[in-house]
Short mmCIF file of C-alpha atoms in Angstrom, two decimals:
data_model
loop_
_atom_site.label_atom_id
_atom_site.label_comp_id
_atom_site.label_asym_id
_atom_site.label_seq_id
_atom_site.Cartn_x
_atom_site.Cartn_y
_atom_site.Cartn_z
CA UNK E 1 40.37 -221.88 38.27
CA UNK E 2 43.90 -221.71 39.55
CA UNK E 3 43.98 -225.54 39.89
CA UNK E 4 47.33 -226.36 41.40
CA UNK E 5 47.63 -223.17 43.43
CA UNK E 6 48.28 -224.33 46.96
CA UNK E 7 49.24 -220.89 48.20
CA UNK E 8 47.34 -219.90 51.31
CA UNK E 9 45.68 -216.54 51.70
CA UNK E 10 44.19 -214.79 54.68
CA UNK E 11 41.78 -212.56 52.79
CA UNK E 12 39.68 -212.82 49.67
CA UNK E 13 41.31 -209.61 48.47
CA UNK E 14 44.57 -211.56 48.14
CA UNK E 15 43.05 -213.64 45.36
CA UNK E 16 44.14 -212.44 41.95
CA UNK E 17 41.20 -211.11 39.93
CA UNK E 18 43.04 -212.05 36.74
CA UNK E 19 43.00 -215.57 35.35
CA UNK E 20 44.76 -216.07 32.07
CA UNK E 21 42.67 -217.97 29.49
CA UNK E 22 44.12 -221.35 28.56
CA UNK E 23 44.27 -220.33 24.91
CA UNK E 24 44.80 -217.09 23.05
CA UNK E 25 41.36 -215.61 22.38
CA UNK E 26 42.63 -212.70 20.31
CA UNK E 27 42.75 -214.37 16.85
CA UNK E 28 39.00 -215.00 16.93
CA UNK E 29 38.29 -211.52 18.25
CA UNK E 30 40.42 -210.03 15.50
CA UNK E 31 38.70 -212.15 12.85
CA UNK E 32 35.28 -210.94 14.02
CA UNK E 33 36.43 -207.33 14.09
CA UNK E 34 37.89 -207.59 10.59
CA UNK E 35 34.75 -209.28 9.30
CA UNK E 36 32.60 -206.49 10.75
CA UNK E 37 34.90 -203.87 9.31
CA UNK E 38 34.71 -205.30 5.80
CA UNK E 39 30.93 -205.61 6.07
CA UNK E 40 30.52 -202.03 7.21
CA UNK E 41 32.97 -200.78 4.56
CA UNK E 42 31.00 -202.58 1.85
CA UNK E 43 27.73 -201.19 3.19
CA UNK E 44 29.04 -197.64 3.57
CA UNK E 45 27.25 -195.05 1.42
CA UNK E 46 29.25 -193.66 -1.49
CA UNK E 47 31.26 -190.57 -0.66
CA UNK E 48 29.52 -187.35 -1.45
CA UNK E 49 30.41 -185.33 -4.51
CA UNK E 50 31.84 -182.69 -2.20
CA UNK E 51 34.12 -185.18 -0.54
CA UNK E 52 35.27 -186.51 -3.91
CA UNK E 53 36.13 -182.99 -5.00
CA UNK E 54 38.61 -182.51 -2.16
CA UNK E 55 42.10 -182.37 -3.66
CA UNK E 56 44.61 -185.02 -2.57
CA UNK E 57 46.83 -182.44 -0.91
CA UNK E 58 43.98 -181.55 1.37
CA UNK E 59 43.70 -185.17 2.44
CA UNK E 60 47.43 -185.29 2.97
CA UNK E 61 47.23 -182.29 5.27
CA UNK E 62 44.42 -183.94 7.23
CA UNK E 63 46.53 -187.06 7.56
CA UNK E 64 49.38 -184.95 8.87
CA UNK E 65 47.15 -183.52 11.56
CA UNK E 66 45.95 -186.99 12.49
CA UNK E 67 49.47 -188.34 12.73
CA UNK E 68 50.55 -185.40 14.81
CA UNK E 69 47.63 -185.94 17.16
CA UNK E 70 48.62 -189.56 17.60
CA UNK E 71 52.21 -188.51 18.10
CA UNK E 72 51.22 -186.10 20.84
CA UNK E 73 49.16 -188.74 22.56
CA UNK E 74 51.93 -191.26 22.43
CA UNK E 75 54.49 -188.69 23.46
CA UNK E 76 52.44 -187.63 26.44
CA UNK E 77 51.75 -191.18 27.42
CA UNK E 78 55.31 -192.39 27.54
CA UNK E 79 56.93 -189.91 29.83
CA UNK E 80 59.06 -190.34 31.66
CA UNK E 81 59.96 -193.87 32.81
CA UNK E 82 58.87 -197.44 32.42
CA UNK E 83 55.66 -198.79 33.89
CA UNK E 84 56.61 -201.16 36.68
CA UNK E 85 54.24 -203.92 35.51
CA UNK E 86 56.69 -206.30 33.89
CA UNK E 87 53.99 -208.05 31.88
CA UNK E 88 52.69 -204.90 30.28
CA UNK E 89 53.00 -204.76 26.50
CA UNK E 90 54.38 -201.28 27.07
CA UNK E 91 57.59 -202.83 28.36
CA UNK E 92 57.95 -204.77 25.16
CA UNK E 93 57.35 -201.74 22.98
CA UNK E 94 59.86 -199.72 24.96
CA UNK E 95 62.39 -202.47 24.70
CA UNK E 96 62.04 -202.41 20.93
CA UNK E 97 63.09 -198.77 20.92
CA UNK E 98 65.91 -199.25 23.37
CA UNK E 99 68.51 -199.74 20.69
CA UNK E 100 67.36 -196.86 18.51
CA UNK E 101 69.89 -194.06 17.95
CA UNK E 102 69.64 -191.26 20.46
CA UNK E 103 69.55 -187.48 19.97
CA UNK E 104 67.86 -187.86 16.59
CA UNK E 105 66.09 -184.58 17.04
CA UNK E 106 69.28 -182.67 17.74
CA UNK E 107 70.89 -184.09 14.63
CA UNK E 108 67.81 -183.28 12.57
CA UNK E 109 67.22 -179.69 13.63
CA UNK E 110 70.89 -178.78 13.57
CA UNK E 111 71.18 -179.90 9.94
CA UNK E 112 71.97 -176.65 8.02
CA UNK E 113 69.91 -177.80 5.03
CA UNK E 114 66.83 -178.27 7.24
CA UNK E 115 67.33 -174.87 8.84
CA UNK E 116 67.77 -173.18 5.47
CA UNK E 117 64.73 -174.84 3.89
CA UNK E 118 62.54 -174.14 6.89
CA UNK E 119 63.61 -170.49 7.04
CA UNK E 120 62.78 -170.09 3.35
CA UNK E 121 59.35 -171.65 3.78
CA UNK E 122 58.58 -169.58 6.86
CA UNK E 123 59.53 -166.40 5.02
CA UNK E 124 56.75 -166.80 2.48
CA UNK E 125 54.27 -168.52 4.77
CA UNK E 126 52.18 -165.49 5.65
CA UNK E 127 51.83 -164.42 2.03
CA UNK E 128 50.93 -167.95 0.97
CA UNK E 129 48.39 -168.26 3.76
CA UNK E 130 46.79 -164.98 2.81
CA UNK E 131 46.30 -166.29 -0.71
CA UNK E 132 44.48 -169.42 0.43
CA UNK E 133 40.69 -169.69 0.64
CA UNK E 134 39.57 -169.08 4.26
CA UNK E 135 38.65 -172.74 5.04
CA UNK E 136 42.00 -173.97 3.74
CA UNK E 137 43.83 -171.21 5.61
CA UNK E 138 42.06 -172.13 8.84
CA UNK E 139 42.91 -175.80 8.39
CA UNK E 140 46.57 -175.10 7.72
CA UNK E 141 46.83 -172.78 10.70
CA UNK E 142 45.17 -175.37 12.92
CA UNK E 143 47.63 -177.98 11.64
CA UNK E 144 50.61 -175.75 12.33
CA UNK E 145 49.32 -174.91 15.79
CA UNK E 146 48.85 -178.61 16.54
CA UNK E 147 52.39 -179.26 15.33
CA UNK E 148 53.79 -176.45 17.46
CA UNK E 149 51.99 -177.82 20.54
CA UNK E 150 53.21 -181.33 19.70
CA UNK E 151 56.80 -180.12 19.44
CA UNK E 152 56.49 -178.29 22.75
CA UNK E 153 54.94 -181.31 24.50
CA UNK E 154 57.57 -183.66 23.14
CA UNK E 155 60.40 -181.29 24.03
CA UNK E 156 59.02 -180.98 27.56
CA UNK E 157 58.77 -184.74 27.80
CA UNK E 158 62.31 -185.13 26.52
CA UNK E 159 63.43 -182.64 29.14
CA UNK E 160 62.24 -185.10 31.76
CA UNK E 161 63.43 -188.19 29.95
CA UNK E 162 66.22 -187.16 27.57
CA UNK E 163 67.19 -190.72 26.71
CA UNK E 164 63.75 -191.77 25.50
CA UNK E 165 64.37 -192.82 21.90
CA UNK E 166 60.66 -193.09 21.09
CA UNK E 167 60.05 -189.49 22.13
CA UNK E 168 63.00 -188.41 20.01
CA UNK E 169 61.65 -190.28 17.04
CA UNK E 170 58.22 -188.73 17.50
CA UNK E 171 59.80 -185.29 17.68
CA UNK E 172 61.67 -185.86 14.43
CA UNK E 173 58.41 -187.08 12.84
CA UNK E 174 56.76 -183.88 14.02
CA UNK E 175 59.50 -181.74 12.45
CA UNK E 176 58.96 -183.67 9.24
CA UNK E 177 55.20 -183.18 9.46
CA UNK E 178 55.76 -179.46 9.82
CA UNK E 179 57.98 -179.43 6.76
CA UNK E 180 55.34 -181.31 4.76
CA UNK E 181 52.66 -178.78 5.68
CA UNK E 182 54.95 -175.85 4.90
CA UNK E 183 55.93 -177.42 1.59
CA UNK E 184 52.29 -178.06 0.69
CA UNK E 185 51.42 -174.45 1.46
CA UNK E 186 54.35 -173.30 -0.64
CA UNK E 187 53.23 -175.47 -3.56
CA UNK E 188 49.63 -174.33 -3.33
CA UNK E 189 48.01 -171.52 -5.24
CA UNK E 190 44.91 -169.56 -4.41
CA UNK E 191 42.79 -171.26 -7.04
CA UNK E 192 43.54 -174.82 -6.01
CA UNK E 193 43.82 -174.56 -2.28
CA UNK E 194 45.94 -177.27 -0.73
CA UNK J 1 58.82 -193.13 39.87
CA UNK J 2 56.06 -193.39 42.47
CA UNK J 3 53.14 -195.79 42.13
CA UNK J 4 50.82 -192.85 41.53
CA UNK J 5 53.05 -191.60 38.70
CA UNK J 6 53.22 -195.10 37.30
CA UNK J 7 49.41 -195.31 37.38
CA UNK J 8 49.14 -191.95 35.62
CA UNK J 9 51.57 -193.09 32.97
CA UNK J 10 49.61 -196.28 32.52
CA UNK J 11 46.35 -194.40 32.14
CA UNK J 12 47.91 -192.00 29.63
CA UNK J 13 49.37 -194.88 27.71
CA UNK J 14 46.00 -196.57 27.73
CA UNK J 15 44.26 -193.41 26.56
CA UNK J 16 46.68 -193.22 23.63
CA UNK J 17 45.88 -196.79 22.70
CA UNK J 18 42.15 -196.12 22.98
CA UNK J 19 42.53 -193.14 20.65
CA UNK J 20 44.41 -195.24 18.14
CA UNK J 21 41.93 -198.10 18.41
CA UNK J 22 39.06 -195.63 17.86
CA UNK J 23 40.65 -194.61 14.60
CA UNK J 24 40.61 -198.25 13.50
CA UNK J 25 44.04 -199.45 14.65
CA UNK J 26 43.40 -203.07 15.60
CA UNK J 27 47.00 -203.52 16.81
CA UNK J 28 46.34 -200.87 19.45
CA UNK J 29 43.15 -202.66 20.42
CA UNK J 30 45.06 -205.93 20.64
CA UNK J 31 47.40 -204.31 23.16
CA UNK J 32 44.41 -203.23 25.21
CA UNK J 33 43.11 -206.77 24.97
CA UNK J 34 46.45 -208.21 26.17
CA UNK J 35 46.46 -205.80 29.08
CA UNK J 36 42.91 -206.55 30.25
CA UNK J 37 42.14 -210.08 29.05
CA UNK J 38 43.16 -211.78 32.29
CA UNK J 39 40.90 -209.71 34.52
CA UNK J 40 38.00 -209.87 32.08
CA UNK J 41 38.36 -213.62 31.66
CA UNK J 42 38.72 -214.06 35.44
CA UNK J 43 35.45 -212.22 35.92
CA UNK J 44 33.65 -214.16 33.20
CA UNK J 45 34.95 -217.49 34.46
CA UNK J 46 33.92 -216.80 38.02
CA UNK J 47 30.50 -215.66 36.90
CA UNK J 48 29.79 -218.49 34.47
CA UNK J 49 31.82 -221.32 36.08
CA UNK J 50 32.37 -222.71 32.61
CA UNK J 51 35.59 -222.40 30.64
CA UNK J 52 33.91 -222.44 27.22
CA UNK J 53 31.27 -219.93 28.26
CA UNK J 54 33.90 -217.72 29.87
CA UNK J 55 35.97 -217.75 26.68
CA UNK J 56 32.88 -216.84 24.64
CA UNK J 57 32.00 -214.07 27.09
CA UNK J 58 35.54 -212.68 27.00
CA UNK J 59 35.53 -212.57 23.22
CA UNK J 60 32.06 -211.04 23.17
CA UNK J 61 33.16 -208.45 25.72
CA UNK J 62 36.06 -207.27 23.58
CA UNK J 63 34.03 -207.31 20.37
CA UNK J 64 31.32 -205.22 22.04
CA UNK J 65 34.02 -202.95 23.42
CA UNK J 66 35.50 -202.49 19.93
CA UNK J 67 32.08 -201.49 18.60
CA UNK J 68 31.40 -199.10 21.47
CA UNK J 69 34.91 -197.69 21.79
CA UNK J 70 34.08 -194.35 20.11
CA UNK J 71 31.56 -193.74 22.89
CA UNK J 72 34.04 -194.53 25.66
CA UNK J 73 35.07 -191.50 27.71
CA UNK J 74 38.85 -191.66 28.12
CA UNK J 75 38.56 -189.86 31.46
CA UNK J 76 36.80 -192.87 32.98
CA UNK J 77 38.41 -196.21 33.72
CA UNK J 78 38.72 -198.56 30.78
CA UNK J 79 39.02 -201.45 33.19
CA UNK J 80 35.69 -200.63 34.88
CA UNK J 81 34.05 -200.09 31.51
CA UNK J 82 35.24 -203.48 30.26
CA UNK J 83 34.09 -205.14 33.47
CA UNK J 84 30.61 -203.65 33.04
CA UNK J 85 30.44 -205.08 29.54
CA UNK J 86 31.76 -208.43 30.79
CA UNK J 87 29.15 -208.58 33.54
CA UNK J 88 26.34 -207.82 31.08
CA UNK J 89 27.59 -210.40 28.60
CA UNK J 90 28.08 -213.05 31.32
CA UNK J 91 24.65 -212.45 32.84
CA UNK J 92 23.04 -212.73 29.40
CA UNK J 93 24.94 -215.91 28.52
CA UNK J 94 24.15 -217.44 31.87
CA UNK J 95 20.45 -216.64 31.54
CA UNK J 96 20.51 -218.29 28.15
CA UNK J 97 22.40 -221.33 29.40
CA UNK J 98 20.33 -222.06 32.48
CA UNK J 99 16.96 -221.18 34.00
CA UNK J 100 16.70 -218.16 36.28
CA UNK J 101 17.68 -219.01 39.84
CA UNK J 102 16.10 -217.77 43.04
CA UNK J 103 16.26 -214.02 43.56
CA UNK J 104 16.98 -212.10 46.72
CA UNK J 105 15.48 -208.92 45.38
CA UNK J 106 13.09 -208.57 48.29
CA UNK J 107 15.69 -209.03 50.99
CA UNK J 108 16.99 -206.04 52.82
CA UNK J 109 20.67 -205.27 53.05
CA UNK J 110 22.12 -206.42 56.32
CA UNK J 111 25.04 -204.20 56.98
CA UNK J 112 28.04 -202.24 55.91
CA UNK J 113 31.42 -203.15 54.57
CA UNK J 114 32.73 -206.66 54.94
CA UNK J 115 36.48 -207.10 55.13
CA UNK J 116 36.56 -210.63 53.74
CA UNK J 117 39.47 -211.69 55.90
CA UNK J 118 39.75 -215.32 56.90
CA UNK J 119 40.40 -216.31 60.48
CA UNK J 120 42.71 -219.08 59.26
CA UNK J 121 44.60 -218.87 55.94
CA UNK J 122 43.08 -221.12 53.30
CA UNK J 123 44.49 -222.51 50.06
CA UNK J 124 43.59 -220.50 47.00
CA UNK J 125 42.12 -223.47 45.17
CA UNK J 126 39.94 -224.25 48.17
CA UNK J 127 38.57 -220.71 48.30
CA UNK J 128 38.06 -220.62 44.53
CA UNK J 129 36.13 -223.88 44.76
CA UNK J 130 33.99 -222.51 47.59
CA UNK J 131 33.32 -219.31 45.63
CA UNK J 132 32.45 -221.38 42.58
CA UNK J 133 29.92 -223.34 44.61
CA UNK J 134 28.04 -220.22 45.74
CA UNK J 135 24.64 -219.46 44.22
CA UNK J 136 24.88 -217.15 41.20
CA UNK J 137 23.69 -213.92 42.84
CA UNK J 138 25.87 -214.29 45.92
CA UNK J 139 28.87 -215.25 43.83
CA UNK J 140 28.46 -212.32 41.43
CA UNK J 141 28.27 -209.82 44.28
CA UNK J 142 31.20 -211.40 46.09
CA UNK J 143 33.45 -211.48 43.02
CA UNK J 144 32.79 -207.85 42.11
CA UNK J 145 33.03 -206.54 45.66
CA UNK J 146 35.63 -208.72 47.37
CA UNK J 147 37.88 -209.67 44.47
CA UNK J 148 37.56 -206.73 42.08
CA UNK J 149 37.14 -204.10 44.78
CA UNK J 150 33.96 -202.44 43.55
CA UNK J 151 31.78 -200.71 46.13
CA UNK J 152 28.34 -202.07 46.99
CA UNK J 153 26.79 -199.37 44.80
CA UNK J 154 29.07 -200.05 41.84
CA UNK J 155 28.60 -203.81 42.07
CA UNK J 156 24.83 -203.37 42.36
CA UNK J 157 24.76 -201.09 39.34
CA UNK J 158 26.80 -203.53 37.28
CA UNK J 159 24.53 -206.40 38.24
CA UNK J 160 21.35 -204.40 37.73
CA UNK J 161 20.08 -204.90 41.28
CA UNK J 162 19.38 -202.61 44.21
CA UNK J 163 22.29 -201.81 46.52
CA UNK J 164 20.41 -203.45 49.39
CA UNK J 165 20.08 -206.61 47.36
CA UNK J 166 23.78 -206.59 46.66
CA UNK J 167 24.54 -206.23 50.37
CA UNK J 168 22.17 -209.08 51.15
CA UNK J 169 23.88 -211.26 48.57
CA UNK J 170 27.24 -210.46 50.10
CA UNK J 171 25.95 -211.34 53.53
CA UNK J 172 24.65 -214.59 52.16
CA UNK J 173 27.98 -215.28 50.43
CA UNK J 174 29.86 -214.71 53.67
CA UNK J 175 27.57 -217.04 55.55
CA UNK J 176 27.91 -219.79 52.95
CA UNK J 177 31.69 -219.39 52.69
CA UNK J 178 31.96 -219.60 56.48
CA UNK J 179 30.06 -222.87 56.41
CA UNK J 180 31.93 -224.33 53.47
CA UNK J 181 35.43 -223.31 54.48
CA UNK J 182 34.74 -223.92 58.13
CA UNK J 183 36.49 -220.67 59.07
CA UNK J 184 35.31 -217.28 60.17
CA UNK J 185 34.99 -214.77 57.33
CA UNK J 186 35.36 -211.43 59.04
#
């Protein structure tokens, strides 16, 4: 077990439950996972005709929602300060963001071009939404609501930890996601959906 | 930041990684592995007493966890969930590797909580050796209860035995440790 550990303890609860394996077991785990994934992907039934008929823009919008959801999760999870466990991989990931530029979001939203483009897209949003088929309209509205919540969550988190570069980056990504959805809606027409 | 806040942050961070792993992100799952591998391997090693078997069990645990991750409830503890899988995998591997040992299923539980304090401090390696020399059932119960902090009920559920049996195994473990370490285990 802990071979050379000559430390004395007065209770079994002082023994560390964790024992690090002598070798890294992850590569084999990863290989098995990847093998299973390729097997299941090969065995997966062909996509239905309905799924194939979905336009690419629709998939892009779904991807936006997924990325926003991940962003919200990450944003929520990282506020406000570092986890004290020095060995946590979280510390490493935070460190990698430590040198990132700060106040990205401020620079992004205060850009006059962004403000102008967004205002123009918002102006026609309601009319564009009204022209969409109901399922597409519902999906877009859900996406925009998710984005609004994500922005609010990230802004709240940044209020508690203004220097957190990762949160700032996620917020900028969320602004960009919103612009993509608005642009897609703008480019859509009633016949095609988005 | 208080410890409670730190724990909350950790759980939230973990939940985010679980979400990402569920959507197929193996890098997120690797981070979960790095975070939990030591405790899972420690459990497997103490249960199997064999480095190779413990490595196999640890890998099997995480592969099973990857498969079952979509069914994991993020509100519950990932650590406990992984330990349950590890216990199941270790018990199965051990059954395969060696014949079934004597059971204490008919014994009654003999008491309440045991503090597991030692009258005289003992070297870690000496205690680990004494734990390793315990019979399987007693060792399993002791590791889960005294080292990993699970209640009698939780440990019993993980091991698939009655709570009374788990208590009896703990009593037996205490008695054997007292004899082997030549100190009082309170």
